[in-house]
PDB file of C-alpha atoms and ligand atoms in Angstrom:
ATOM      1  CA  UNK H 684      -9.720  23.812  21.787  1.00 91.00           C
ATOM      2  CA  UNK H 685      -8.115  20.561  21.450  1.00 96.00           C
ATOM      3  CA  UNK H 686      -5.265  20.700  18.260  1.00 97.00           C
ATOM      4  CA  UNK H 687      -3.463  17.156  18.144  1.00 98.00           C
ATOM      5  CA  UNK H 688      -0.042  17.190  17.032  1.00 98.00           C
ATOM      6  CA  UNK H 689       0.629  13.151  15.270  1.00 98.00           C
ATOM      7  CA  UNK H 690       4.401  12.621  14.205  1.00 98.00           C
ATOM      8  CA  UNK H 691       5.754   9.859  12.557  1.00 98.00           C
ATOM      9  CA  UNK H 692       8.700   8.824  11.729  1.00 98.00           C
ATOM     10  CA  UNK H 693       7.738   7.862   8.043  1.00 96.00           C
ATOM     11  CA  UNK H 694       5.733   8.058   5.316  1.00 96.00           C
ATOM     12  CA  UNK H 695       4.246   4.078   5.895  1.00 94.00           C
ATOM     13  CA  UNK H 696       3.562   5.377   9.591  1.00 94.00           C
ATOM     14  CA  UNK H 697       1.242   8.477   8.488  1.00 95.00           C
ATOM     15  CA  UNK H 698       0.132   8.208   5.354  1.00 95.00           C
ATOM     16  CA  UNK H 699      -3.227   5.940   6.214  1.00 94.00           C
ATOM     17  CA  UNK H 700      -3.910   9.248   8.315  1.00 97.00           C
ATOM     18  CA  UNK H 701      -3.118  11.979   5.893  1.00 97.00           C
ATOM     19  CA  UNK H 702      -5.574  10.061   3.213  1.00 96.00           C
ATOM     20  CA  UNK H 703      -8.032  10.286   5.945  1.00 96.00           C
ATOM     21  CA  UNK H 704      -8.084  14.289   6.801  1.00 97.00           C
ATOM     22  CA  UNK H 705     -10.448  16.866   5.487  1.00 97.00           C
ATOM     23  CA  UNK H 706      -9.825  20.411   5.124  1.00 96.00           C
ATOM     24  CA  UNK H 707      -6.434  19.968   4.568  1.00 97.00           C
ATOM     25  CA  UNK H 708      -4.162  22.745   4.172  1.00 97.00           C
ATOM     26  CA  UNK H 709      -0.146  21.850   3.805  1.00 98.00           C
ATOM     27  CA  UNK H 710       3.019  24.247   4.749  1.00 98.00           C
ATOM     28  CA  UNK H 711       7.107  22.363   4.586  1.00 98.00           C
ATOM     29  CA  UNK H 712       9.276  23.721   6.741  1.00 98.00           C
ATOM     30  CA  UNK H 713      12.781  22.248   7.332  1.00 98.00           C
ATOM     31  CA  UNK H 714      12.030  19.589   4.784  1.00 97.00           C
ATOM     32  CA  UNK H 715       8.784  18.332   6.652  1.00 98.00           C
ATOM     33  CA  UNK H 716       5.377  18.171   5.193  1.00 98.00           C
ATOM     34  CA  UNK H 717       2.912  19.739   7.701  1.00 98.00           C
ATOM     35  CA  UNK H 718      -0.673  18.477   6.847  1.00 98.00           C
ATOM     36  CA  UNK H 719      -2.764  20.677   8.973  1.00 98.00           C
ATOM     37  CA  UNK H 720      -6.818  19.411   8.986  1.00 98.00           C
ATOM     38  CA  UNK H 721      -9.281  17.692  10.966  1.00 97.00           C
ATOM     39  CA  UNK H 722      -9.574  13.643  11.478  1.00 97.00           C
ATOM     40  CA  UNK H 723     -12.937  11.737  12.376  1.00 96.00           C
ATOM     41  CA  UNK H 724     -13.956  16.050  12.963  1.00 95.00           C
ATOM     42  CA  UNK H 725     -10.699  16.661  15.598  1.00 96.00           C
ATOM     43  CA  UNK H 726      -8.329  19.116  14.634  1.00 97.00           C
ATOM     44  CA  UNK H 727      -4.662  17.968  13.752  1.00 98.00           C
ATOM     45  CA  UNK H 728      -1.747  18.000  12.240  1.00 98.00           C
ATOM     46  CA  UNK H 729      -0.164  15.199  11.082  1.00 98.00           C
ATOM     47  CA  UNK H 730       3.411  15.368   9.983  1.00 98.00           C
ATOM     48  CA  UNK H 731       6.643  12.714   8.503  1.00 98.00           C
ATOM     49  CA  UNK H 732       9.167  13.768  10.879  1.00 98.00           C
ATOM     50  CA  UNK H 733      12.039  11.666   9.440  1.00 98.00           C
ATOM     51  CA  UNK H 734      14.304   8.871  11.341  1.00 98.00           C
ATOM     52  CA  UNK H 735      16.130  10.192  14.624  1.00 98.00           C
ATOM     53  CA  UNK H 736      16.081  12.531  17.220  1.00 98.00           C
ATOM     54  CA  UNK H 737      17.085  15.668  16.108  1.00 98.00           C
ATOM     55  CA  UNK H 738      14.428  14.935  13.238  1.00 98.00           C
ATOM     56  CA  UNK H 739      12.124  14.428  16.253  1.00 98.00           C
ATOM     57  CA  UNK H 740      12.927  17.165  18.567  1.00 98.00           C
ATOM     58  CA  UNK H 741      12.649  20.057  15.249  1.00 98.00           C
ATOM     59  CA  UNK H 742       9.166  18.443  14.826  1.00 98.00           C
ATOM     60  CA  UNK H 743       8.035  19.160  18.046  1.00 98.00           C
ATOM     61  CA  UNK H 744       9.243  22.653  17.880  1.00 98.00           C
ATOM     62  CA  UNK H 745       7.512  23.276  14.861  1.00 98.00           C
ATOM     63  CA  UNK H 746       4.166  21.791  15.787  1.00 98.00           C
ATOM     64  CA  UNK H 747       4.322  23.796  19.274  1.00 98.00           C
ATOM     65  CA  UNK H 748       5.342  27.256  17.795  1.00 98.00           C
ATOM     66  CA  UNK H 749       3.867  27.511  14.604  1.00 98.00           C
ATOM     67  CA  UNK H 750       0.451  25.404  14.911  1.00 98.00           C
ATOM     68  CA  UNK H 751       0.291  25.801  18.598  1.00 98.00           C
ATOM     69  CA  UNK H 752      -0.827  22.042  19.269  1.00 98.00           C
ATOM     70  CA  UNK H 753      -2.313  21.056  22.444  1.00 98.00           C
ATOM     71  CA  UNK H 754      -1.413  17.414  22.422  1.00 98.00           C
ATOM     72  CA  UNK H 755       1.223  15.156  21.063  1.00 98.00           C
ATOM     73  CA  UNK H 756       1.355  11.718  19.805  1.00 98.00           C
ATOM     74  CA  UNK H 757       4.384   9.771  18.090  1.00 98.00           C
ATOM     75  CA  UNK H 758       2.745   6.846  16.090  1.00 97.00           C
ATOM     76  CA  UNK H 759       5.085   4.106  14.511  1.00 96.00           C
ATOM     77  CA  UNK H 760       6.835   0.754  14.687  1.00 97.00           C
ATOM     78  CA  UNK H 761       9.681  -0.370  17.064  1.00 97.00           C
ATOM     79  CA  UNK H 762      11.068  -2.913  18.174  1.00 97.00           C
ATOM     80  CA  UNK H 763       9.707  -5.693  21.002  1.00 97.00           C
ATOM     81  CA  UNK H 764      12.814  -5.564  24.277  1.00 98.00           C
ATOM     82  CA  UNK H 765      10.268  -8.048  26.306  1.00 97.00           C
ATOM     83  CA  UNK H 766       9.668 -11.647  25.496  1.00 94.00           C
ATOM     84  CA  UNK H 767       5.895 -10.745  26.282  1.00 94.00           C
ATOM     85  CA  UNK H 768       5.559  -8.885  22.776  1.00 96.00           C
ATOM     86  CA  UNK H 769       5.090 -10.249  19.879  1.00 93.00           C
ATOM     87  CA  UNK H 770       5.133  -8.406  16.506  1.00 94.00           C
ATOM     88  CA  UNK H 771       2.423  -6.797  16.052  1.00 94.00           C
ATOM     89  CA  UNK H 772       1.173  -5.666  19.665  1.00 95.00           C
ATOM     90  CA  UNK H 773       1.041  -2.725  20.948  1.00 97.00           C
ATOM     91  CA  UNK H 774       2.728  -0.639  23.479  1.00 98.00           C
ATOM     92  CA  UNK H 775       1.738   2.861  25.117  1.00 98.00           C
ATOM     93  CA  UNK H 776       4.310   4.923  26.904  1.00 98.00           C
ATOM     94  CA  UNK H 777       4.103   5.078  30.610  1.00 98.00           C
ATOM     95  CA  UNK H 778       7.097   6.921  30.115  1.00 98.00           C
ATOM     96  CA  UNK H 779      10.069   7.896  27.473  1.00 98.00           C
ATOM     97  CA  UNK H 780      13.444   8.012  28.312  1.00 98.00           C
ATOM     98  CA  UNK H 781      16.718   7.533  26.433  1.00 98.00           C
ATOM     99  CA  UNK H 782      18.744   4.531  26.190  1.00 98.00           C
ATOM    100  CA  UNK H 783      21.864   5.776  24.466  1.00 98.00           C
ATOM    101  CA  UNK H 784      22.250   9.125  26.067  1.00 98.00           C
ATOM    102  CA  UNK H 785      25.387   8.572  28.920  1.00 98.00           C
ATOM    103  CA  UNK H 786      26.989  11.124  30.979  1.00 98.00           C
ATOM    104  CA  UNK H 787      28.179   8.108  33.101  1.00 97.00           C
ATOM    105  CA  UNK H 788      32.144   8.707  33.370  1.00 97.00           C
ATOM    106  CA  UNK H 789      30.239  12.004  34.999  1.00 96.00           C
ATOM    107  CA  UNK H 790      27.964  10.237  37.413  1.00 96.00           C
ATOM    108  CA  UNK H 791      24.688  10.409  35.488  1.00 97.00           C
ATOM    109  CA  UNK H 792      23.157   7.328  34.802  1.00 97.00           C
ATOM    110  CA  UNK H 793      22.555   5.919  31.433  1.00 98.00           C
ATOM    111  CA  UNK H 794      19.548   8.400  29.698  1.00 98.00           C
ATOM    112  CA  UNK H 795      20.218  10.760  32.088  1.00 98.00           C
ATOM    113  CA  UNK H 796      20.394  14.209  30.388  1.00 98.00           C
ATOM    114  CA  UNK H 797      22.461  16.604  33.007  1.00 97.00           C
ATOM    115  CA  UNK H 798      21.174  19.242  34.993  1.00 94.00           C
ATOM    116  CA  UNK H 799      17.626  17.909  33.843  1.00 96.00           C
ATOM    117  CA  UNK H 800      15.014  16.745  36.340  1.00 96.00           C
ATOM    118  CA  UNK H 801      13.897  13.658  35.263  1.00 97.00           C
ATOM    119  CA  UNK H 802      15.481  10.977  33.144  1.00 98.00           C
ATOM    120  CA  UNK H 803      12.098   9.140  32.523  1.00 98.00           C
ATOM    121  CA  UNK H 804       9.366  11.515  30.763  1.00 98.00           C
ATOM    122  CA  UNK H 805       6.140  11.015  31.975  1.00 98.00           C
ATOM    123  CA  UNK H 806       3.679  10.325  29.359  1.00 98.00           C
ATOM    124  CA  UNK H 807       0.100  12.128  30.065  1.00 98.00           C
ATOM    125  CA  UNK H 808      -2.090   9.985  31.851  1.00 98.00           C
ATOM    126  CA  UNK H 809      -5.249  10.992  30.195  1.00 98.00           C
ATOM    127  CA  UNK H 810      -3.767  10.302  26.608  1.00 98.00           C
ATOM    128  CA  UNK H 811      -2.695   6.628  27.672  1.00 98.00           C
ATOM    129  CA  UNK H 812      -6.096   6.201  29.021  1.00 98.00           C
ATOM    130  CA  UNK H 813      -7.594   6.809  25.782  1.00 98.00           C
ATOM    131  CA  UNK H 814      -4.566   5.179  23.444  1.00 97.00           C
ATOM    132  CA  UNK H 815      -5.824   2.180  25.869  1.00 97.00           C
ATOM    133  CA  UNK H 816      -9.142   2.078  25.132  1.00 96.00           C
ATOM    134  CA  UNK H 817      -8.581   2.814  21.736  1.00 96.00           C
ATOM    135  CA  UNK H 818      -6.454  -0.362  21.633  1.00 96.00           C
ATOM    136  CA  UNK H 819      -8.905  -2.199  23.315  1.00 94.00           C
ATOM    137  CA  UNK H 820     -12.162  -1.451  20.184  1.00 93.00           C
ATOM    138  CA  UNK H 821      -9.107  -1.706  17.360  1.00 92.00           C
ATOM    139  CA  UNK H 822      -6.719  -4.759  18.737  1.00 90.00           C
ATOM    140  CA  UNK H 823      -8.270  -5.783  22.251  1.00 88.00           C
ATOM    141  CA  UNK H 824      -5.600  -7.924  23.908  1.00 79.00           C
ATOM    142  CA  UNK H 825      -2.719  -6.964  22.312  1.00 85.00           C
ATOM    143  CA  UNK H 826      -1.546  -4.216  24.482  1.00 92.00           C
ATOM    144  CA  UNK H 827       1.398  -3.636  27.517  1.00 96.00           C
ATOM    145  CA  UNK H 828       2.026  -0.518  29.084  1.00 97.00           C
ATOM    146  CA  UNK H 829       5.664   0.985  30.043  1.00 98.00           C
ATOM    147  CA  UNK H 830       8.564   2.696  29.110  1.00 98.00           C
ATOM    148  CA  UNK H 831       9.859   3.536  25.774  1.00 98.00           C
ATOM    149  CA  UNK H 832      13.828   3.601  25.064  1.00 98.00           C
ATOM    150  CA  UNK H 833      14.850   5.735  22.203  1.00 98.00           C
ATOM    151  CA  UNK H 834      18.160   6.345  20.345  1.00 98.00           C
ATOM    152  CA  UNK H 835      20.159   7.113  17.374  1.00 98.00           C
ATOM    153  CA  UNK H 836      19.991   3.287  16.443  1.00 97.00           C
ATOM    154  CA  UNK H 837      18.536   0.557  14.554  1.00 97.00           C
ATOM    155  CA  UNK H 838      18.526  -2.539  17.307  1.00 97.00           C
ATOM    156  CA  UNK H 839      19.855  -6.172  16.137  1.00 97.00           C
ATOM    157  CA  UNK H 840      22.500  -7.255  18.036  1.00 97.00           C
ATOM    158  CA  UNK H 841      21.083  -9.481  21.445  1.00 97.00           C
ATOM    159  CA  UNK H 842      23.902  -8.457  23.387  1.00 98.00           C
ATOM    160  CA  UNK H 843      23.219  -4.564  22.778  1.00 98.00           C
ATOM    161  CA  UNK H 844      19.582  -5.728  23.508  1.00 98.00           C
ATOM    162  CA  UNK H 845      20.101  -6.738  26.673  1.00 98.00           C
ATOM    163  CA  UNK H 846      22.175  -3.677  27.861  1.00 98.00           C
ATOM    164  CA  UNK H 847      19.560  -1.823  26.637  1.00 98.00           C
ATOM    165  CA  UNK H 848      16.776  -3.454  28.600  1.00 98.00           C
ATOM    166  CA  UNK H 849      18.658  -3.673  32.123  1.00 98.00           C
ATOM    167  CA  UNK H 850      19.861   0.201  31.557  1.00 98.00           C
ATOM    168  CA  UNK H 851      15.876   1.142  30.783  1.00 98.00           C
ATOM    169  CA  UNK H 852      13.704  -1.911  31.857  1.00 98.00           C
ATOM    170  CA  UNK H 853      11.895  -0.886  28.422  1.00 98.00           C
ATOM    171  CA  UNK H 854       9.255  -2.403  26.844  1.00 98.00           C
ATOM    172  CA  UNK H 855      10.486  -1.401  23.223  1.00 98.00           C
ATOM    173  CA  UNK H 856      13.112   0.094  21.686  1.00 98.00           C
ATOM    174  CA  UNK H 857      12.375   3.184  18.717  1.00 98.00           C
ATOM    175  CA  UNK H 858      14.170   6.055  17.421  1.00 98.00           C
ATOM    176  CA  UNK H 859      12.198   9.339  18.063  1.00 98.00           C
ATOM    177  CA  UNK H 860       9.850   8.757  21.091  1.00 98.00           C
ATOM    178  CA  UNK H 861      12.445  10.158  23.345  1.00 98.00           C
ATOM    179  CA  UNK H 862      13.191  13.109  21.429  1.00 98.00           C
ATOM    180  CA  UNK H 863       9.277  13.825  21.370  1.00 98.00           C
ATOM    181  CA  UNK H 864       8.937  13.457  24.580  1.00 98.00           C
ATOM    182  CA  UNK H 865      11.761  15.573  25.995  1.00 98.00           C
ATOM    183  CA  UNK H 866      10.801  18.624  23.269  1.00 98.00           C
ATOM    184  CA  UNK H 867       7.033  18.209  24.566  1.00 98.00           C
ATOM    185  CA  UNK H 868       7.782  18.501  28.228  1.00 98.00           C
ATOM    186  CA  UNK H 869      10.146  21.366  27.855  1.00 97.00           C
ATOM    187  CA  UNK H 870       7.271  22.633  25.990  1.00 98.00           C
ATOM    188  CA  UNK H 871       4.536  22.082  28.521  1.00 98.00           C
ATOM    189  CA  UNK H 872       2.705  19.974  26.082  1.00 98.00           C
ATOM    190  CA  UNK H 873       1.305  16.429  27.183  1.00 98.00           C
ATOM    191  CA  UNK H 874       2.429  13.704  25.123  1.00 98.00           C
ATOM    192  CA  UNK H 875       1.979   9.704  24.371  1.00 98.00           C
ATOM    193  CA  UNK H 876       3.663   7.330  22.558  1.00 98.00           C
ATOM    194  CA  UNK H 877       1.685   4.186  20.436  1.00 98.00           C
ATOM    195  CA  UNK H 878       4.016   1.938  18.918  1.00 97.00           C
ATOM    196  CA  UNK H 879       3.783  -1.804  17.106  1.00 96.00           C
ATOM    197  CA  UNK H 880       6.445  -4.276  17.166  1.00 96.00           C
ATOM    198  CA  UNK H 881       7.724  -4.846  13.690  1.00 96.00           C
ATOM    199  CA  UNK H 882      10.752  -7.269  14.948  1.00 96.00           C
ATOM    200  CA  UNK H 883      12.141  -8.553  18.293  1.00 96.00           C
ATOM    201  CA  UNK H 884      15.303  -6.331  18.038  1.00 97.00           C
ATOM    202  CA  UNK H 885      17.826  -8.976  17.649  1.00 95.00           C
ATOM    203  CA  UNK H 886      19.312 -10.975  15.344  1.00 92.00           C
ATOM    204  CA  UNK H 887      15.960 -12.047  13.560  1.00 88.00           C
ATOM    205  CA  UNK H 888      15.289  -7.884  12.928  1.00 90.00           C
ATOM    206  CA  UNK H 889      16.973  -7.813  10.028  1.00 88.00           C
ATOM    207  CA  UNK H 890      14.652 -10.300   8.244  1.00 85.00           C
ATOM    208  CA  UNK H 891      11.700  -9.152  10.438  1.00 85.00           C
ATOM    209  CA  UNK H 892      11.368  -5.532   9.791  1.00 84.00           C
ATOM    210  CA  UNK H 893      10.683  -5.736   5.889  1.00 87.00           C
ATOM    211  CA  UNK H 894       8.434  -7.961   6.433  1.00 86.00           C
ATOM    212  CA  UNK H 895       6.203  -6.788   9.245  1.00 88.00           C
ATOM    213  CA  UNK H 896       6.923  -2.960   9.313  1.00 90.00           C
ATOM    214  CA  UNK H 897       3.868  -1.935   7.128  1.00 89.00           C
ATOM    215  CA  UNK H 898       1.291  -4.327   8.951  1.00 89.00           C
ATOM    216  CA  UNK H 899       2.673  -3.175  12.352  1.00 91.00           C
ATOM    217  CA  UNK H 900       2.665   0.888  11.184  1.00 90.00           C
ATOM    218  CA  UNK H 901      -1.322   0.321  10.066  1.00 91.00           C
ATOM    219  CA  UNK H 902      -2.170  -1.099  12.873  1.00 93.00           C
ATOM    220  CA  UNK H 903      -0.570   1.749  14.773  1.00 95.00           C
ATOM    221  CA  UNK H 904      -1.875   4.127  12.600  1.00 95.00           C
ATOM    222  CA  UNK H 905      -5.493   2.489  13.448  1.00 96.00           C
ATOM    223  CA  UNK H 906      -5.156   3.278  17.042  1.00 97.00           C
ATOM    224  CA  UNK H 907      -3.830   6.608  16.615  1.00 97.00           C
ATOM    225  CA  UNK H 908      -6.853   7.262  14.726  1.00 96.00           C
ATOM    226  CA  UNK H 909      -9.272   5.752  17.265  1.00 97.00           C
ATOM    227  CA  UNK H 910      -7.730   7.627  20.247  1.00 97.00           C
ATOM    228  CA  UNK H 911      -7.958  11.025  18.242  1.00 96.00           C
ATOM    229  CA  UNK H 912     -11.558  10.199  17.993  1.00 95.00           C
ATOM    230  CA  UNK H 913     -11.975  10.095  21.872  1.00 95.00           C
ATOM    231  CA  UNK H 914      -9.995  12.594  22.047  1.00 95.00           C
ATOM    232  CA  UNK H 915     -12.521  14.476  20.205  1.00 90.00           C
ATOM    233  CA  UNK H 916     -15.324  13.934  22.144  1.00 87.00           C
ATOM    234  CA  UNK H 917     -13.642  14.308  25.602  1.00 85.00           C
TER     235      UNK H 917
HETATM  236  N1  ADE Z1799      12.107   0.509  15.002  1.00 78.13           N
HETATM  237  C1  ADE Z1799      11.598  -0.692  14.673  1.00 78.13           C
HETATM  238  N2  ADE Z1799      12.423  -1.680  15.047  1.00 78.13           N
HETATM  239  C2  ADE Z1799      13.495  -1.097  15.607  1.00 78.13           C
HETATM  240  C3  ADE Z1799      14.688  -1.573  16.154  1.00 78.13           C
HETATM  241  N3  ADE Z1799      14.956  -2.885  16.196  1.00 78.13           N
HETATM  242  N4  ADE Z1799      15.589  -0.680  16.641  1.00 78.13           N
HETATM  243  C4  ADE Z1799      15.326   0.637  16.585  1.00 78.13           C
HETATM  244  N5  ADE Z1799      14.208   1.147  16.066  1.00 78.13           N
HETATM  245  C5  ADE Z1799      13.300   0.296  15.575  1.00 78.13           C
END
């Protein structure tokens, strides 16, 4: 039986789907909220993770030990590395991969996490095919598909941008995805990331972010919800 896992970051990112569940029953551990239910009928959990990776990465643990999810998907805002998103599109993971993890003085290239076989995670291809066509019935047109660069950092400086985007060749920059990603995989659990642009990640985030970051976390919210509903009746 299908049990989806949905982690976000915050409370603006999840709480549209925690007011939707039914046959809710909640549990805290390590500060989270677990809200354990079913969504449009498909079983879930839907947790507030908190900002980072380690936040991230203790999520993930929890969902796969204690609730024994089958799927995962990190729903939230980030913000846009390519000049072809613009806030408030959309962006599913081909892949997740850090962009401030470097072992290079070692060798490693940047994101590279030694003595582990890939530096890109590989986001489940069934679970981008249906974040995709969930896009497509919520927000059709307003969708790009690639990597995901993740780290312990708030993006608004072009120059730090730019390294960023030639180290990854990212789409969009977040805070958790990678975490999620490398706790699911070492888990054996398949995984996707849906994220909205709330701000371009430079110099204009600062003003940006406050004012899009709700808007852009609904929307995200709204796809989340739409591919749990395929999900459903796969
Ligand atoms: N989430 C939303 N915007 C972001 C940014 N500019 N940097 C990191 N995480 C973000």
């Amino acid at each position: 039986m299908v049990k989806l896992g949905i982690i976000g970051a915050m409370a603006i990112e999840v709480e549209s789907l925690k007011a939707q569940m039914k046959d809710l029953q909640t549990a805290t551990q390590t500060g989270m909220e677990f809200y354990e239910g079913t969504l449009d009928g498909l079983s879930c959990v839907v947790v507030e993770c908190g900002v980072g990776k380690v936040n991230a990465a203790l999520c993930v643990q929890i969902l796969c030990d204690r609730y024994q999810v089958t799927h995962i998907v990190n729903t939230g805002v980030a913000g846009s590395l390519s000049n072809a998103l613009d806030i408030g599109d959309l962006v599913i993971s081909k892949d997740v991969m850090y962009h401030d993890f470097d072992c290079s003085p070692m060798g490693y290239a940047i994101g590279q996490v030694p003595r582990l076989s890939v530096l890109r995670f590989p986001a489940d291809e069934t679970l981008q095919k249906l974040a995709l066509e969930a896009v497509q019935e919520v927000y059709p047109g307003h969708c790009s598909t690639g990597t995901v660069a993740s780290g312990d950092q708030f993006v608004s400086n072009p120059q730090v941008k730019e390294r960023i985007i030639s180290n990854t060749g990212a789409l969009c920059t977040e805070m958790e995805g990678a975490a999620i990603a490398h706790a699911a995989w070492r888990n054996g659990v398949p995984f996707v990331v849906i994220r909205a642009i709330s701000d371009k990640a430079d110099d204009s985030a600062q003003m940006d972010y406050p004012s899009f970051e709700v808007m852009a976390a609904d929307r995200c919210a709204a796809v989340t919800r739409a591919m749990g509903r395929r999900l459903c009746e796969m």
